[in-house]
mmCIF file of N, CA and C in Angstrom:
data_model
loop_
_atom_site.group_PDB
_atom_site.id
_atom_site.type_symbol
_atom_site.label_atom_id
_atom_site.label_comp_id
_atom_site.label_asym_id
_atom_site.label_seq_id
_atom_site.Cartn_x
_atom_site.Cartn_y
_atom_site.Cartn_z
ATOM 1 N N UNK Y 228 18.456 101.950 -8.803
ATOM 2 C CA UNK Y 228 17.801 101.089 -7.856
ATOM 3 C C UNK Y 228 16.758 100.250 -8.599
ATOM 4 N N UNK Y 229 16.475 99.070 -8.054
ATOM 5 C CA UNK Y 229 15.558 98.122 -8.675
ATOM 6 C C UNK Y 229 14.580 97.612 -7.627
ATOM 7 N N UNK Y 230 13.364 97.341 -8.071
ATOM 8 C CA UNK Y 230 12.364 96.792 -7.166
ATOM 9 C C UNK Y 230 11.696 95.582 -7.797
ATOM 10 N N UNK Y 231 11.355 94.631 -6.949
ATOM 11 C CA UNK Y 231 10.519 93.508 -7.335
ATOM 12 C C UNK Y 231 9.293 93.590 -6.433
ATOM 13 N N UNK Y 232 8.133 93.693 -7.057
ATOM 14 C CA UNK Y 232 6.884 93.899 -6.330
ATOM 15 C C UNK Y 232 5.985 92.684 -6.527
ATOM 16 N N UNK Y 233 5.382 92.237 -5.438
ATOM 17 C CA UNK Y 233 4.394 91.163 -5.491
ATOM 18 C C UNK Y 233 3.049 91.740 -5.070
ATOM 19 N N UNK Y 234 2.061 91.598 -5.941
ATOM 20 C CA UNK Y 234 0.720 92.066 -5.639
ATOM 21 C C UNK Y 234 -0.291 90.959 -5.886
ATOM 22 N N UNK Y 235 -1.422 91.055 -5.243
ATOM 23 C CA UNK Y 235 -2.492 90.074 -5.403
ATOM 24 C C UNK Y 235 -3.789 90.856 -5.572
ATOM 25 N N UNK Y 236 -4.471 90.628 -6.710
ATOM 26 C CA UNK Y 236 -5.683 91.385 -7.004
ATOM 27 C C UNK Y 236 -6.560 90.593 -7.969
ATOM 28 N N UNK Y 237 -7.721 91.149 -8.277
ATOM 29 C CA UNK Y 237 -8.619 90.499 -9.230
ATOM 30 C C UNK Y 237 -8.403 91.024 -10.659
ATOM 31 N N UNK Y 238 -7.189 91.445 -10.931
ATOM 32 C CA UNK Y 238 -6.776 91.850 -12.276
ATOM 33 C C UNK Y 238 -5.265 91.656 -12.397
ATOM 34 N N UNK Y 239 -4.790 91.574 -13.648
ATOM 35 C CA UNK Y 239 -3.374 91.358 -13.906
ATOM 36 C C UNK Y 239 -2.580 92.632 -13.585
ATOM 37 N N UNK Y 240 -1.306 92.477 -13.211
ATOM 38 C CA UNK Y 240 -0.521 93.630 -12.757
ATOM 39 C C UNK Y 240 -0.277 94.701 -13.810
ATOM 40 N N UNK Y 241 -0.310 94.370 -15.081
ATOM 41 C CA UNK Y 241 -0.019 95.377 -16.110
ATOM 42 C C UNK Y 241 -1.145 96.400 -16.244
ATOM 43 N N UNK Y 242 -2.317 96.145 -15.691
ATOM 44 C CA UNK Y 242 -3.395 97.129 -15.776
ATOM 45 C C UNK Y 242 -3.147 98.308 -14.848
ATOM 46 N N UNK Y 243 -2.537 98.099 -13.719
ATOM 47 C CA UNK Y 243 -2.195 99.176 -12.777
ATOM 48 C C UNK Y 243 -3.343 100.171 -12.594
ATOM 49 N N UNK Y 244 -4.517 99.630 -12.295
ATOM 50 C CA UNK Y 244 -5.677 100.487 -12.046
ATOM 51 C C UNK Y 244 -5.424 101.392 -10.851
ATOM 52 N N UNK Y 245 -6.209 102.449 -10.759
ATOM 53 C CA UNK Y 245 -6.092 103.356 -9.625
ATOM 54 C C UNK Y 245 -6.201 102.549 -8.330
ATOM 55 N N UNK Y 246 -5.285 102.812 -7.413
ATOM 56 C CA UNK Y 246 -5.270 102.099 -6.148
ATOM 57 C C UNK Y 246 -4.560 100.760 -6.192
ATOM 58 N N UNK Y 247 -3.880 100.470 -7.303
ATOM 59 C CA UNK Y 247 -3.222 99.161 -7.436
ATOM 60 C C UNK Y 247 -2.206 98.924 -6.323
ATOM 61 N N UNK Y 248 -1.595 99.983 -5.838
ATOM 62 C CA UNK Y 248 -0.582 99.830 -4.791
ATOM 63 C C UNK Y 248 -1.172 99.327 -3.470
ATOM 64 N N UNK Y 249 -2.476 99.460 -3.299
ATOM 65 C CA UNK Y 249 -3.136 98.917 -2.109
ATOM 66 C C UNK Y 249 -3.103 97.388 -2.094
ATOM 67 N N UNK Y 250 -2.823 96.786 -3.242
ATOM 68 C CA UNK Y 250 -2.801 95.325 -3.378
ATOM 69 C C UNK Y 250 -1.390 94.738 -3.258
ATOM 70 N N UNK Y 251 -0.407 95.575 -2.959
ATOM 71 C CA UNK Y 251 0.967 95.100 -2.814
ATOM 72 C C UNK Y 251 1.109 94.310 -1.521
ATOM 73 N N UNK Y 252 1.651 93.115 -1.633
ATOM 74 C CA UNK Y 252 1.931 92.282 -0.467
ATOM 75 C C UNK Y 252 3.406 92.313 -0.102
ATOM 76 N N UNK Y 253 4.255 92.596 -1.101
ATOM 77 C CA UNK Y 253 5.699 92.615 -0.847
ATOM 78 C C UNK Y 253 6.367 93.533 -1.862
ATOM 79 N N UNK Y 254 7.301 94.340 -1.367
ATOM 80 C CA UNK Y 254 8.094 95.234 -2.224
ATOM 81 C C UNK Y 254 9.527 95.152 -1.717
ATOM 82 N N UNK Y 255 10.436 94.650 -2.585
ATOM 83 C CA UNK Y 255 11.830 94.452 -2.194
ATOM 84 C C UNK Y 255 12.702 95.308 -3.115
ATOM 85 N N UNK Y 256 13.580 96.114 -2.519
ATOM 86 C CA UNK Y 256 14.451 97.014 -3.280
ATOM 87 C C UNK Y 256 15.885 96.523 -3.264
ATOM 88 N N UNK Y 257 16.600 96.814 -4.353
ATOM 89 C CA UNK Y 257 17.993 96.402 -4.517
ATOM 90 C C UNK Y 257 18.793 97.532 -5.137
ATOM 91 N N UNK Y 258 20.030 97.655 -4.723
ATOM 92 C CA UNK Y 258 20.951 98.622 -5.332
ATOM 93 C C UNK Y 258 21.541 98.053 -6.629
ATOM 94 N N UNK Y 259 21.880 96.772 -6.604
ATOM 95 C CA UNK Y 259 22.539 96.133 -7.744
ATOM 96 C C UNK Y 259 21.543 95.350 -8.586
ATOM 97 N N UNK Y 260 21.648 95.541 -9.896
ATOM 98 C CA UNK Y 260 20.734 94.851 -10.808
ATOM 99 C C UNK Y 260 20.870 93.336 -10.701
ATOM 100 N N UNK Y 261 22.097 92.841 -10.565
ATOM 101 C CA UNK Y 261 22.278 91.382 -10.513
ATOM 102 C C UNK Y 261 21.602 90.765 -9.291
ATOM 103 N N UNK Y 262 21.595 91.469 -8.158
ATOM 104 C CA UNK Y 262 20.898 90.981 -6.960
ATOM 105 C C UNK Y 262 19.381 90.966 -7.191
ATOM 106 N N UNK Y 263 18.895 92.019 -7.826
ATOM 107 C CA UNK Y 263 17.467 92.110 -8.119
ATOM 108 C C UNK Y 263 17.043 91.024 -9.102
ATOM 109 N N UNK Y 264 17.854 90.790 -10.129
ATOM 110 C CA UNK Y 264 17.533 89.753 -11.129
ATOM 111 C C UNK Y 264 17.517 88.364 -10.504
ATOM 112 N N UNK Y 265 18.450 88.105 -9.619
ATOM 113 C CA UNK Y 265 18.492 86.811 -8.934
ATOM 114 C C UNK Y 265 17.231 86.618 -8.091
ATOM 115 N N UNK Y 266 16.852 87.640 -7.356
ATOM 116 C CA UNK Y 266 15.637 87.572 -6.539
ATOM 117 C C UNK Y 266 14.410 87.368 -7.434
ATOM 118 N N UNK Y 267 14.320 88.136 -8.520
ATOM 119 C CA UNK Y 267 13.212 88.005 -9.467
ATOM 120 C C UNK Y 267 13.134 86.590 -10.018
ATOM 121 N N UNK Y 268 14.247 86.059 -10.470
ATOM 122 C CA UNK Y 268 14.267 84.698 -11.022
ATOM 123 C C UNK Y 268 13.806 83.667 -10.000
ATOM 124 N N UNK Y 269 14.228 83.828 -8.752
ATOM 125 C CA UNK Y 269 13.807 82.904 -7.700
ATOM 126 C C UNK Y 269 12.307 82.997 -7.439
ATOM 127 N N UNK Y 270 11.769 84.211 -7.416
ATOM 128 C CA UNK Y 270 10.327 84.390 -7.199
ATOM 129 C C UNK Y 270 9.525 83.814 -8.361
ATOM 130 N N UNK Y 271 9.985 84.052 -9.594
ATOM 131 C CA UNK Y 271 9.278 83.516 -10.755
ATOM 132 C C UNK Y 271 9.277 81.986 -10.739
ATOM 133 N N UNK Y 272 10.404 81.397 -10.383
ATOM 134 C CA UNK Y 272 10.485 79.932 -10.285
ATOM 135 C C UNK Y 272 9.514 79.426 -9.222
ATOM 136 N N UNK Y 273 9.479 80.098 -8.084
ATOM 137 C CA UNK Y 273 8.568 79.718 -6.993
ATOM 138 C C UNK Y 273 7.104 79.784 -7.453
ATOM 139 N N UNK Y 274 6.727 80.864 -8.130
ATOM 140 C CA UNK Y 274 5.351 81.030 -8.578
ATOM 141 C C UNK Y 274 5.014 80.043 -9.689
ATOM 142 N N UNK Y 275 5.952 79.729 -10.550
ATOM 143 C CA UNK Y 275 5.702 78.746 -11.615
ATOM 144 C C UNK Y 275 5.433 77.355 -11.047
ATOM 145 N N UNK Y 276 6.052 77.040 -9.930
ATOM 146 C CA UNK Y 276 5.795 75.756 -9.268
ATOM 147 C C UNK Y 276 4.423 75.748 -8.609
ATOM 148 N N UNK Y 277 4.020 76.896 -8.105
ATOM 149 C CA UNK Y 277 2.804 76.995 -7.298
ATOM 150 C C UNK Y 277 1.521 77.167 -8.122
ATOM 151 N N UNK Y 278 1.608 77.859 -9.240
ATOM 152 C CA UNK Y 278 0.417 78.190 -10.030
ATOM 153 C C UNK Y 278 0.503 77.594 -11.436
ATOM 154 N N UNK Y 279 -0.585 76.988 -11.904
ATOM 155 C CA UNK Y 279 -0.558 76.330 -13.214
ATOM 156 C C UNK Y 279 -0.640 77.283 -14.414
ATOM 157 N N UNK Y 280 -1.119 78.502 -14.200
ATOM 158 C CA UNK Y 280 -1.306 79.448 -15.304
ATOM 159 C C UNK Y 280 -0.358 80.629 -15.153
ATOM 160 N N UNK Y 281 0.158 81.103 -16.321
ATOM 161 C CA UNK Y 281 1.080 82.249 -16.320
ATOM 162 C C UNK Y 281 0.933 83.040 -17.607
ATOM 163 N N UNK Y 282 1.040 84.352 -17.476
ATOM 164 C CA UNK Y 282 1.099 85.236 -18.636
ATOM 165 C C UNK Y 282 2.017 86.397 -18.278
ATOM 166 N N UNK Y 283 2.739 86.909 -19.262
ATOM 167 C CA UNK Y 283 3.647 88.028 -18.995
ATOM 168 C C UNK Y 283 3.534 89.085 -20.082
ATOM 169 N N UNK Y 284 3.991 90.284 -19.746
ATOM 170 C CA UNK Y 284 3.977 91.411 -20.676
ATOM 171 C C UNK Y 284 5.238 92.241 -20.490
ATOM 172 N N UNK Y 285 5.825 92.646 -21.595
ATOM 173 C CA UNK Y 285 6.921 93.622 -21.633
ATOM 174 C C UNK Y 285 8.141 93.247 -20.796
ATOM 175 N N UNK Y 286 8.325 91.989 -20.475
ATOM 176 C CA UNK Y 286 9.455 91.533 -19.659
ATOM 177 C C UNK Y 286 9.552 92.256 -18.314
ATOM 178 N N UNK Y 287 8.408 92.766 -17.821
ATOM 179 C CA UNK Y 287 8.417 93.400 -16.496
ATOM 180 C C UNK Y 287 7.146 93.149 -15.698
ATOM 181 N N UNK Y 288 6.189 92.452 -16.292
ATOM 182 C CA UNK Y 288 4.955 92.086 -15.597
ATOM 183 C C UNK Y 288 4.690 90.596 -15.785
ATOM 184 N N UNK Y 289 4.378 89.905 -14.678
ATOM 185 C CA UNK Y 289 4.024 88.492 -14.730
ATOM 186 C C UNK Y 289 2.768 88.289 -13.903
ATOM 187 N N UNK Y 290 1.825 87.529 -14.437
ATOM 188 C CA UNK Y 290 0.609 87.186 -13.704
ATOM 189 C C UNK Y 290 0.538 85.671 -13.589
ATOM 190 N N UNK Y 291 0.226 85.198 -12.396
ATOM 191 C CA UNK Y 291 0.080 83.777 -12.124
ATOM 192 C C UNK Y 291 -1.284 83.558 -11.498
ATOM 193 N N UNK Y 292 -1.917 82.405 -11.819
ATOM 194 C CA UNK Y 292 -3.216 82.129 -11.223
ATOM 195 C C UNK Y 292 -3.574 80.655 -11.324
ATOM 196 N N UNK Y 293 -4.558 80.320 -10.530
ATOM 197 C CA UNK Y 293 -5.178 79.006 -10.535
ATOM 198 C C UNK Y 293 -6.677 79.250 -10.659
ATOM 199 N N UNK Y 294 -7.348 78.534 -11.528
ATOM 200 C CA UNK Y 294 -8.784 78.773 -11.723
ATOM 201 C C UNK Y 294 -9.586 78.510 -10.449
ATOM 202 N N UNK Y 295 -9.006 77.815 -9.505
ATOM 203 C CA UNK Y 295 -9.686 77.528 -8.240
ATOM 204 C C UNK Y 295 -9.711 78.734 -7.295
ATOM 205 N N UNK Y 296 -8.833 79.705 -7.525
ATOM 206 C CA UNK Y 296 -8.739 80.855 -6.619
ATOM 207 C C UNK Y 296 -9.506 82.041 -7.203
ATOM 208 N N UNK Y 297 -10.699 82.236 -6.691
ATOM 209 C CA UNK Y 297 -11.574 83.306 -7.159
ATOM 210 C C UNK Y 297 -12.215 83.998 -5.965
ATOM 211 N N UNK Y 298 -12.752 85.192 -6.219
ATOM 212 C CA UNK Y 298 -13.512 85.899 -5.185
ATOM 213 C C UNK Y 298 -14.837 86.349 -5.791
ATOM 214 N N UNK Y 299 -15.825 86.510 -4.943
ATOM 215 C CA UNK Y 299 -17.138 86.924 -5.420
ATOM 216 C C UNK Y 299 -17.239 88.443 -5.411
ATOM 217 N N UNK Y 300 -17.703 88.982 -6.512
ATOM 218 C CA UNK Y 300 -17.914 90.430 -6.652
ATOM 219 C C UNK Y 300 -19.407 90.699 -6.498
ATOM 220 N N UNK Y 301 -19.785 91.363 -5.398
ATOM 221 C CA UNK Y 301 -21.199 91.641 -5.151
ATOM 222 C C UNK Y 301 -21.782 92.607 -6.174
ATOM 223 N N UNK Y 302 -21.018 93.625 -6.566
ATOM 224 C CA UNK Y 302 -21.554 94.625 -7.498
ATOM 225 C C UNK Y 302 -21.782 94.060 -8.902
ATOM 226 N N UNK Y 303 -20.948 93.097 -9.318
ATOM 227 C CA UNK Y 303 -21.150 92.507 -10.653
ATOM 228 C C UNK Y 303 -21.812 91.126 -10.563
ATOM 229 N N UNK Y 304 -22.046 90.657 -9.340
ATOM 230 C CA UNK Y 304 -22.709 89.378 -9.099
ATOM 231 C C UNK Y 304 -22.070 88.238 -9.891
ATOM 232 N N UNK Y 305 -20.751 88.159 -9.776
ATOM 233 C CA UNK Y 305 -20.015 87.120 -10.503
ATOM 234 C C UNK Y 305 -18.724 86.814 -9.752
ATOM 235 N N UNK Y 306 -18.134 85.673 -10.058
ATOM 236 C CA UNK Y 306 -16.836 85.315 -9.501
ATOM 237 C C UNK Y 306 -15.738 85.956 -10.336
ATOM 238 N N UNK Y 307 -14.733 86.491 -9.666
ATOM 239 C CA UNK Y 307 -13.593 87.109 -10.342
ATOM 240 C C UNK Y 307 -12.336 86.299 -10.050
ATOM 241 N N UNK Y 308 -11.496 86.169 -11.060
ATOM 242 C CA UNK Y 308 -10.232 85.456 -10.919
ATOM 243 C C UNK Y 308 -9.274 86.260 -10.056
ATOM 244 N N UNK Y 309 -8.547 85.606 -9.175
ATOM 245 C CA UNK Y 309 -7.499 86.244 -8.383
ATOM 246 C C UNK Y 309 -6.162 86.011 -9.090
ATOM 247 N N UNK Y 310 -5.382 87.073 -9.250
ATOM 248 C CA UNK Y 310 -4.081 87.004 -9.899
ATOM 249 C C UNK Y 310 -2.983 87.365 -8.900
ATOM 250 N N UNK Y 311 -1.881 86.640 -8.994
ATOM 251 C CA UNK Y 311 -0.672 86.941 -8.227
ATOM 252 C C UNK Y 311 0.286 87.589 -9.220
ATOM 253 N N UNK Y 312 0.581 88.853 -9.006
ATOM 254 C CA UNK Y 312 1.382 89.606 -9.956
ATOM 255 C C UNK Y 312 2.775 89.907 -9.445
ATOM 256 N N UNK Y 313 3.740 89.774 -10.343
ATOM 257 C CA UNK Y 313 5.118 90.163 -10.073
ATOM 258 C C UNK Y 313 5.461 91.306 -11.032
ATOM 259 N N UNK Y 314 6.050 92.353 -10.478
ATOM 260 C CA UNK Y 314 6.414 93.532 -11.276
ATOM 261 C C UNK Y 314 7.897 93.823 -11.086
ATOM 262 N N UNK Y 315 8.596 94.013 -12.190
ATOM 263 C CA UNK Y 315 9.997 94.434 -12.185
ATOM 264 C C UNK Y 315 10.007 95.929 -12.440
ATOM 265 N N UNK Y 316 10.656 96.680 -11.552
ATOM 266 C CA UNK Y 316 10.657 98.134 -11.676
ATOM 267 C C UNK Y 316 12.073 98.683 -11.521
ATOM 268 N N UNK Y 317 12.463 99.536 -12.450
ATOM 269 C CA UNK Y 317 13.743 100.227 -12.377
ATOM 270 C C UNK Y 317 13.471 101.653 -11.913
ATOM 271 N N UNK Y 318 14.184 102.064 -10.865
ATOM 272 C CA UNK Y 318 14.003 103.404 -10.302
ATOM 273 C C UNK Y 318 15.279 104.193 -10.553
ATOM 274 N N UNK Y 319 15.126 105.319 -11.204
ATOM 275 C CA UNK Y 319 16.310 106.141 -11.513
ATOM 276 C C UNK Y 319 16.478 107.259 -10.527
#
């Protein structure tokens, strides 16, 4: 089984900090790898059109962002970047 996960947080998806799953906005599962890859490719294309910045890791994590999208952190008294993360996950 395969999953494509979309999360939105003030850190990139490869960090997977405790509670990262609370930031999931969409989780789509597939039985066939080719269906999952097609969905992943479509989502990546969509995000590349929407966000000017992109970084990826290990061919399974993608982060997209715009410097205009930030949130204020009261505890650190600073603006934090918001990241839109895509995660490719294989479930055995």
